[in-house]
XYZ file of C-alpha atoms in Angstrom:
487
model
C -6.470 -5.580 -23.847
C -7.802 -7.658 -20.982
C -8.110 -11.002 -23.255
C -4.349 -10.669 -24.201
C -3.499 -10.735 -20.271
C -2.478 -14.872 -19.859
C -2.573 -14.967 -16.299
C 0.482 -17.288 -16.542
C 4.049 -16.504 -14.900
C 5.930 -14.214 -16.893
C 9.214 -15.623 -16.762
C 12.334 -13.827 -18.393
C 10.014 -11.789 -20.538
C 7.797 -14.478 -22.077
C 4.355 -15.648 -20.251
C 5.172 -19.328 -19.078
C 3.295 -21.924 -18.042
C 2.601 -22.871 -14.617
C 3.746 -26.024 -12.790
C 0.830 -25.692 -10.632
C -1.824 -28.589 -11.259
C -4.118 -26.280 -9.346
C -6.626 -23.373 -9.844
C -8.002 -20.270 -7.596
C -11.196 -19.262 -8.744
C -11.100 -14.881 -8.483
C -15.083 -13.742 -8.466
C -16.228 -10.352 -9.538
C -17.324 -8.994 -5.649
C -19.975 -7.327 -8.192
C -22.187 -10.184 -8.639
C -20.389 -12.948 -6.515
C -19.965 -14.398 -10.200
C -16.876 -16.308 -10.880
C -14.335 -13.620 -13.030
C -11.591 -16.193 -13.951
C -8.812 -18.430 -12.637
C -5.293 -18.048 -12.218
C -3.202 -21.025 -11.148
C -1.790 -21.472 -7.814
C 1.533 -21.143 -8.329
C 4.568 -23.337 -7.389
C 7.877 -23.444 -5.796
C 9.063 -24.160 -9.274
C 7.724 -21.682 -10.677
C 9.059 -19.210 -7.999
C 12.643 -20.799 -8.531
C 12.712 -20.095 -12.246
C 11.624 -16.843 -12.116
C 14.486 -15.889 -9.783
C 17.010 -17.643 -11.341
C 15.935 -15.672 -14.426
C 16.231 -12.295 -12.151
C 19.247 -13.381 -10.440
C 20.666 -14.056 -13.707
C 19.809 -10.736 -15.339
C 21.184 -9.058 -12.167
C 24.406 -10.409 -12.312
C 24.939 -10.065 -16.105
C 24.375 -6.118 -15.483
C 22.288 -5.696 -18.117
C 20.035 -3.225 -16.319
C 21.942 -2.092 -13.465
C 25.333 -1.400 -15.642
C 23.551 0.435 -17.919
C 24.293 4.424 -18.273
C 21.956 6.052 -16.066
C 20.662 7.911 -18.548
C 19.399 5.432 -20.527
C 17.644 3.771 -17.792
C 16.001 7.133 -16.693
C 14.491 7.056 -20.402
C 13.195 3.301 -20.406
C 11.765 4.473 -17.244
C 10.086 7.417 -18.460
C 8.830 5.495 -21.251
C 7.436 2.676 -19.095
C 5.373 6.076 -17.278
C 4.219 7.193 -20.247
C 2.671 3.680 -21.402
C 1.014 3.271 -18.261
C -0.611 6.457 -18.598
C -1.709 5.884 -21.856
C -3.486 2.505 -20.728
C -4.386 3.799 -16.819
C -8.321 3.403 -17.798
C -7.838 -0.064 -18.992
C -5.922 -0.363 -15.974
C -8.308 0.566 -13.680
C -10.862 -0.971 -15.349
C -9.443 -4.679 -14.613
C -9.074 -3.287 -10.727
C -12.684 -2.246 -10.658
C -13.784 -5.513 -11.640
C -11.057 -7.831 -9.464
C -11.947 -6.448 -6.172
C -14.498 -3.212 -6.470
C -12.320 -0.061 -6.897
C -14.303 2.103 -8.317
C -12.919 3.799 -11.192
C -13.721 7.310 -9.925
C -11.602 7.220 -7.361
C -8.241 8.810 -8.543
C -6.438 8.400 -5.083
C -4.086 5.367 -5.784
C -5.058 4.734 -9.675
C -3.240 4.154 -12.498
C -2.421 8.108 -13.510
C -0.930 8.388 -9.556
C 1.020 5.000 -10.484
C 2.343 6.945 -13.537
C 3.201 9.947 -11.934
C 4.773 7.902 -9.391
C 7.007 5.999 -11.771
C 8.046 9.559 -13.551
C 9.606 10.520 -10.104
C 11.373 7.585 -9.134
C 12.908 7.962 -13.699
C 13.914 11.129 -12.508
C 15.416 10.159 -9.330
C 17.458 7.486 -10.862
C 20.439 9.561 -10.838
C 20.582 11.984 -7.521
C 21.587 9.736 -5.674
C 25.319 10.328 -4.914
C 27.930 8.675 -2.482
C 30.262 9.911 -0.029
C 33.987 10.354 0.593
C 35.319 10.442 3.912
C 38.050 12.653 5.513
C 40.972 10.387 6.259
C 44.577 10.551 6.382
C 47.155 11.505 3.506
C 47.776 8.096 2.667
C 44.222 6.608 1.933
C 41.388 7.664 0.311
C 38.234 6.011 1.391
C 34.724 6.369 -0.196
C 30.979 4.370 -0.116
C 28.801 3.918 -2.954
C 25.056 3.261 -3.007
C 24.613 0.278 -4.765
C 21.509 -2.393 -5.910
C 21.096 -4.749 -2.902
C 20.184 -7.508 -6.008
C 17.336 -9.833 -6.482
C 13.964 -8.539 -5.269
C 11.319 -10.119 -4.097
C 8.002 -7.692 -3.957
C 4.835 -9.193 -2.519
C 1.731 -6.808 -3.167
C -1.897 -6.284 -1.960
C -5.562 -6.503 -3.510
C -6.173 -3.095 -2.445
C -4.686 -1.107 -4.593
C -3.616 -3.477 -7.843
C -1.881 -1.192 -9.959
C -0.505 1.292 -8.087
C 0.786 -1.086 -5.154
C 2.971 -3.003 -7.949
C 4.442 0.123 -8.879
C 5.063 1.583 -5.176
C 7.629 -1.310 -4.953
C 8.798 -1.878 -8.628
C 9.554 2.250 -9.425
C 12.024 2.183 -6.726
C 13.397 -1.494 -7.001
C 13.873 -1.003 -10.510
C 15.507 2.778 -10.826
C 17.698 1.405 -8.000
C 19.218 -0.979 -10.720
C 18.004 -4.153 -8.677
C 16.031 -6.985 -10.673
C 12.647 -8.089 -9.412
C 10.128 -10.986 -8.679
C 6.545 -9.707 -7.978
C 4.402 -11.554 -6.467
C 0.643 -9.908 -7.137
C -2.498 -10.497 -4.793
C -4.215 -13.954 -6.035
C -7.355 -11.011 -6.138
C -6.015 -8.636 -8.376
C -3.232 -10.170 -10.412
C -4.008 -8.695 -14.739
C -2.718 -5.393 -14.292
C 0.427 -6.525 -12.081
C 0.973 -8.813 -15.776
C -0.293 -6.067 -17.908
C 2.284 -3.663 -16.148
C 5.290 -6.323 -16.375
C 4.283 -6.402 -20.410
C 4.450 -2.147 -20.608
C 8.118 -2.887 -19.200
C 8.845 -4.832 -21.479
C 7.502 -2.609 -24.209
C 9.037 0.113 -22.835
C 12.916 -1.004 -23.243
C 13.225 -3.005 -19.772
C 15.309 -5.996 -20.170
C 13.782 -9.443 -20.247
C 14.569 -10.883 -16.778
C 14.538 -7.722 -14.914
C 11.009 -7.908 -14.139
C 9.791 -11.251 -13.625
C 5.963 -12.063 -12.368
C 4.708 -14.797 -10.797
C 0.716 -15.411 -9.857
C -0.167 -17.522 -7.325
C -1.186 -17.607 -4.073
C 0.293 -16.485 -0.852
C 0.461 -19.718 1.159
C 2.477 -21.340 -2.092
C 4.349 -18.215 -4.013
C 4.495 -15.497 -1.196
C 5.978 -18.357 1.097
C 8.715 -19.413 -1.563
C 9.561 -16.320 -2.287
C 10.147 -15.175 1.102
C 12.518 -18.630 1.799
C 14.082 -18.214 -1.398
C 18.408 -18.492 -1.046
C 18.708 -15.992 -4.219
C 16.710 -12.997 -2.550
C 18.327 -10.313 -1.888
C 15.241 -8.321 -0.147
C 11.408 -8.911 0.016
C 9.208 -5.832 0.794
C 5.686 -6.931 1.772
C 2.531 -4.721 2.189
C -0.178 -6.886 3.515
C -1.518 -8.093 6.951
C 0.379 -7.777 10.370
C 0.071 -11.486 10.603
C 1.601 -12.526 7.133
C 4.592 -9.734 7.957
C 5.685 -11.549 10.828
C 5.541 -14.568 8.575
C 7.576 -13.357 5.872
C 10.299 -12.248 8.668
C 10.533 -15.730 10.241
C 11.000 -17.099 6.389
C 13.890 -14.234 5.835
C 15.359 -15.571 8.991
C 14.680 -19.079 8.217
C 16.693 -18.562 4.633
C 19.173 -16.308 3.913
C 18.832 -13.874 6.264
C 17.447 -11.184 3.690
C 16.583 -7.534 4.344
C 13.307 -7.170 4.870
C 10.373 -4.176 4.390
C 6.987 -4.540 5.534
C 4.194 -1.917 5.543
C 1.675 -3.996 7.479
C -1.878 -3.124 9.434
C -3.242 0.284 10.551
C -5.671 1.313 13.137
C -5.137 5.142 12.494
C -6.190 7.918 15.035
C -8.409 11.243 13.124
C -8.427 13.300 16.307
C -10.632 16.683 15.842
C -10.284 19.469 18.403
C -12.733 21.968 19.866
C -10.383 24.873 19.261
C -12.315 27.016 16.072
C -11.786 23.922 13.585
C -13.935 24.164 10.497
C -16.276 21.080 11.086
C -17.278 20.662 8.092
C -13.944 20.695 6.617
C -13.025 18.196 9.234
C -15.765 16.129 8.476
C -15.435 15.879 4.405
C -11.864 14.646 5.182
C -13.126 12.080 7.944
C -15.309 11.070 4.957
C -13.100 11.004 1.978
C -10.587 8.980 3.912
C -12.746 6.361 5.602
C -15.306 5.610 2.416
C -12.164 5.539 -0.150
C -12.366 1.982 -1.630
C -14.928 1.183 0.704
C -12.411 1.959 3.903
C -10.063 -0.894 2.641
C -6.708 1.271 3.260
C -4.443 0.366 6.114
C -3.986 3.823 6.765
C -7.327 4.628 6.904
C -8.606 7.393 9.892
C -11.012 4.429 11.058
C -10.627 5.993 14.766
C -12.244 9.113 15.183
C -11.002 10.920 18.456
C -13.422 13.682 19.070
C -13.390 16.226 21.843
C -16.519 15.925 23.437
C -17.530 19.279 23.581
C -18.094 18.763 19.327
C -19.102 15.379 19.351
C -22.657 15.587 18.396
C -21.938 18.205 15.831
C -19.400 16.140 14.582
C -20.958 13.114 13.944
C -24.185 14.203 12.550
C -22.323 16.057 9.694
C -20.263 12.374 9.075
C -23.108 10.371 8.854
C -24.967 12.947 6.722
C -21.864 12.917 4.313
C -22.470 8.567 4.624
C -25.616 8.472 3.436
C -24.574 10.528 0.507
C -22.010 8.152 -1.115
C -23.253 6.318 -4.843
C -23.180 2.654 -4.132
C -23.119 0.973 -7.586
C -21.319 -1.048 -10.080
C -17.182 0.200 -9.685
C -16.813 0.281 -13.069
C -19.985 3.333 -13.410
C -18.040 6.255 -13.146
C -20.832 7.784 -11.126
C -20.486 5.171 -8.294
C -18.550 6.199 -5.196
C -18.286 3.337 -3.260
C -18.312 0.106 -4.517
C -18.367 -3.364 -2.717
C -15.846 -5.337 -0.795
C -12.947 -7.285 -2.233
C -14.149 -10.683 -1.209
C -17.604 -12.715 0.249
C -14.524 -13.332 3.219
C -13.840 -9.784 3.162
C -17.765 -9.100 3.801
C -18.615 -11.528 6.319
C -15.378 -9.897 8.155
C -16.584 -6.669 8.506
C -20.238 -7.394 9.517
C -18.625 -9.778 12.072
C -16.996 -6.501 13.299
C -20.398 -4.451 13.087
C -22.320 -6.914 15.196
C -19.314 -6.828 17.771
C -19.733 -2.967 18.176
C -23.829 -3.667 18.513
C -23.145 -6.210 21.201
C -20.473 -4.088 22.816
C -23.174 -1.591 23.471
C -21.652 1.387 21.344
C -24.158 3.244 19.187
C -25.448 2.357 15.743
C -25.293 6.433 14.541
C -25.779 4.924 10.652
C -25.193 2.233 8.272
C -24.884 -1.307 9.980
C -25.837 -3.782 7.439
C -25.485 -4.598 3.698
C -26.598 -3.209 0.670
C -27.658 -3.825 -2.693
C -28.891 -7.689 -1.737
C -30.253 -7.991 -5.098
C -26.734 -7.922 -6.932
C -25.609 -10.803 -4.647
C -22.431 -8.261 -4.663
C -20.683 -7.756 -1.356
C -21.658 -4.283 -0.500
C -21.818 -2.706 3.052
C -23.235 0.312 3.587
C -20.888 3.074 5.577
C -21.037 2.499 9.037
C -20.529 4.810 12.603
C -20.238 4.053 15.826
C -20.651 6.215 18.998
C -19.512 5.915 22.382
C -16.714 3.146 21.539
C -14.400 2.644 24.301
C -10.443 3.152 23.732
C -9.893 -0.498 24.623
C -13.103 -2.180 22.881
C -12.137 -4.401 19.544
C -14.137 -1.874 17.586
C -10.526 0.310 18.362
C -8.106 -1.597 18.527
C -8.017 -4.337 15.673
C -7.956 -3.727 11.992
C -11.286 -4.188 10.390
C -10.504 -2.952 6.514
C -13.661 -2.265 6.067
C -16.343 1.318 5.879
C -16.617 1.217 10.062
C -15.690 4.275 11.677
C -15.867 4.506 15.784
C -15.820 7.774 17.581
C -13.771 8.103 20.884
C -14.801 11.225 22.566
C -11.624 12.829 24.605
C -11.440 15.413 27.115
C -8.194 17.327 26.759
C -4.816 17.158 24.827
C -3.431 14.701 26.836
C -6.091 12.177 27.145
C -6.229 12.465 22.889
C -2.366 11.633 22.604
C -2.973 8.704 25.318
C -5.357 7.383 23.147
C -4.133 7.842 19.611
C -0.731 5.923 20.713
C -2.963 3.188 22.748
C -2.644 0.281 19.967
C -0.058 -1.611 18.542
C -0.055 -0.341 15.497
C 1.365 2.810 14.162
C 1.081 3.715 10.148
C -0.249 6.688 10.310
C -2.126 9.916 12.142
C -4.629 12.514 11.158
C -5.483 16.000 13.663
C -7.040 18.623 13.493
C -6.330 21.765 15.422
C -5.958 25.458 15.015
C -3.675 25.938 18.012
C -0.317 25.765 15.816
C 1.606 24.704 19.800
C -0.996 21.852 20.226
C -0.087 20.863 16.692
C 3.808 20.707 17.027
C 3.085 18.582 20.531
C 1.076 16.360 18.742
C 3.388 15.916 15.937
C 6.526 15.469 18.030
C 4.414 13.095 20.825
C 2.277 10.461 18.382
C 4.324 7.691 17.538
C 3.351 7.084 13.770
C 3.487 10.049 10.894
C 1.552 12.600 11.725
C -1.127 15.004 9.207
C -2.135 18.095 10.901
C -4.823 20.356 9.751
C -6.071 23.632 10.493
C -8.683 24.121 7.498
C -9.504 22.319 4.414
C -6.557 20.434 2.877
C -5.495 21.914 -0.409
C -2.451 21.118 -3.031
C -0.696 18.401 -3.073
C 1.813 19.134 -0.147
C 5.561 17.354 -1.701
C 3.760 14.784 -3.735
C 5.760 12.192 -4.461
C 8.926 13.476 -2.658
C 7.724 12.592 1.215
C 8.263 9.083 2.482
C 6.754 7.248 4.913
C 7.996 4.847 7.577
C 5.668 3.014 9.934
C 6.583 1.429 13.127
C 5.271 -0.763 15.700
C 3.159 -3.650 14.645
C 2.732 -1.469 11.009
C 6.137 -2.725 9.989
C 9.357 -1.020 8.887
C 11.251 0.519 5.619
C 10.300 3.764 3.959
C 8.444 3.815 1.235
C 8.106 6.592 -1.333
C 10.767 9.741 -1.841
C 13.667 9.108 -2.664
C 14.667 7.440 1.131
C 11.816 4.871 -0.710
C 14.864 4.266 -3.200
C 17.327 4.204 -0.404
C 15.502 1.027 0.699
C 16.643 -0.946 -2.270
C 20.032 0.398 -2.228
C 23.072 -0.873 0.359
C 26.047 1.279 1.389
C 29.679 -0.004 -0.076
C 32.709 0.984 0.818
C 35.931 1.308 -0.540
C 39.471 1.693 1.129
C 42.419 2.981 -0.936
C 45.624 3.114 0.667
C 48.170 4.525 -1.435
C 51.050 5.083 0.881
């Protein structure tokens, strides 16, 4: 499948070639090996794939069509993604070190993610409002238009789908713009559209790199909304580019520097500490909402961390695309010389090496690091307060409830929160007095809580727009009104 992916702009449901004279060279983080290349990318090539979008949005021929046939195509796109999710993760795996165990954020979550958003399609209703005898006034929720959908390495496949399942059952056309990293399965994905009975124009993909295609899109007259997930510093970027163009809604899910705060109260520790774990170590800690601050009463601390950095030196560090390897390497040689930059900062800050602290697997010339902890980081120390994306997690011992909400809301960021606490008051404090969205946890977590149905809005230097549910379809919808008067 992989050597039918032309990493070429797929332009009004053909693969196009580039205007770009230029190449960007993606290595496997593996080896350090040189995968392939993928061009550039152009303003050119940015304005033809919108006009083709902006086109196919004002011709209605995905938007006017019956709801019920678009909840079908939809369904249909699901079910081909499905049946190609291991090729799909495969390509991720080898891009930028996912490893193909890990089924948080693959290709079968991408599916089932698209399945909600085909049944969604049409639940959305409108309102009428009370008024006087002689009028009759009512607001539909309708496609805001042409969107344009900038996505992350992290997470290839699923990422493109967290903003095309809503964009598209919305009725709105789309531009994606995929990580210069991780770009095959955003094309393989815009091909299983295709396949799938989405019309040509409707989803449009252009690969190239941020500086060139992210930066069009984002100025681009004919977009109607661009939804970013990336870095804090690109978001504030793309809103000065909205502003600089056509004033364009904007979404951004941006950085994280998220609070795991464990309580001395009868909390299972080891519970605690598999989920500290699972959620720091899941594609190598490169999640922006990531638990990479670990607020720990000090009464437990000790305990604490000696179960987490037993459960570190546990993880299979291998190949991604092994299905017995549990942690794979980093995205990037940039990406790696990032994070050790951030390890020797907490060594010189005089926190405490507890485990990990350097690389691993130096005969792969891969860009492994091992799982790293810190003890004794202070609040206000780097280490805490900027976003590393990387396996580093510092403990921040607290003293009471107070001192742990001071701390958890002491950053600029706010994506998301983790606690743990069997007091069910301290709980509802915590969740009504932390800024960001808030987990709580009282033993091991278990199910799968409202799935697809919650959304999530962050805030702060995080960003803003909810994603996922259907208030993540709201996003790409506007509000119109109409006035009769009929006298």
């Amino acid at each position: 499948m992989s050597d039918s992916i032309k990493l070429m702009p797929l332009i009004e449901g053909r693969s196009t070639d580039s205007t770009a004279k230029n190449t960007f060279e993606v290595v496997n983080p593996t080896n350090g090996k040189p995968l392939l290349s993928i061009p550039v990318g152009s303003e050119e090539d940015v304005n033809r794939a919108v006009a083709s979008a902006r086109t196919a949005f004002d011709d209605g021929r995905w938007h006017q069509t019956p709801p019920s046939s678009r909840k079908e195509i939809l369904h249909r796109f699901a079910s081909l993604i499905e049946k190609e999710a291991t090729a799909l993760d495969a390509l991720d795996a080898e891009e930028m070190g996912k490893p193909i165990s890990v089924e948080f954020c693959n290709s079968i979550a991408a599916a089932g993610l698209m399945h909600f958003y085909a049944e969604a399609l049409d639940k959305l209703s409108g309102d009428v409002f009370n008024s006087d005898k002689h009028s009759f006034v009512t607001q539909q929720r309708v496609p805001v238009g042409v969107v344009g959908a900038i996505v992350p390495w992290n997470f290839p496949a699923y990422c493109v789908v967290l903003k095309c399942a809503p964009a598209l059952a919305a009725g709105n056309t789309l531009v994606l713009k995929p990580s210069e990293l991780s770009a095959r399965s955003a094309i393989r994905l815009a091909q299983l559209a295709l396949e799938a009975g989405i019309p040509p124009g409707v989803f449009n993909v252009v690969p190239g790199t941020g500086e060139i295609v992210g930066k069009a899109l984002a100025l681009h007259q004919q977009v109607d909304l661009i939804t970013f997930t990336g870095s804090t510093a690109v978001g504030r970027s793309i809103m000065q580019y909205a502003g600089q163009s056509n004033l364009k809604r904007v979404m951004l899910e941006c950085g994280g520097k998220s609070p795991h705060i464990v309580f001395d109260d009868g909390v299972d520790l080891d519970a605690a500490a598999d989920a500290v774990t699972q959620l720091i170590l899941t594609n190598q800690g490169q999640i922006c909402s990531a638990g990479t601050r670990l607020l720990v009463q000090d009464t437990i601390e000790e305990a604490l961390l000696e179960k987490i950095a037993n459960r570190f030196k546990q993880v299979r560090i291998g190949n991604p695309l092994d299905p017995k390897t549990t942690f794979g390497p980093l995205a990037t040689a940039k990406q790696y010389a990032r994070v050790m930059h951030y390890i020797d900062i907490g060594r010189d800050s005089g926190a405490k090496l507890i485990t990990g602290g350097g690389g691993a697997l130096a005969d792969t010339d891969g860009y492994f690091v091992e799982p790293t902890l810190f003890q004794g980081v202070k609040a206000d120390a780097p280490l805490a307060q900027e976003e590393i994306f990387g396996p580093v997690l510092s403990s921040i011992t607290f003293r009471d409830e107070d001192e742990a909400i001071r701390i958890a809301n002491n950053t600029d960021y706010a994506l998301a929160a983790y606690a743990w606490t069997t007091n069910l008051n301290r709980g509802m404090r915590l969740a009504s007095e932390i800024r960001s969205s808030v987990s709580i946890y009282s033993n091991k977590p278990s199910g799968e809580g409202a799935g697809h149905a919650a959304s999530y809005e962050p805030t702060g230097q995080s960003g803003f727009g909810a994603e996922s549910g259907i208030a993540g379809m709201e996003s790409y919808l506007r509000r119109k009104t109409a006035s009769f008067n009929y006298g």
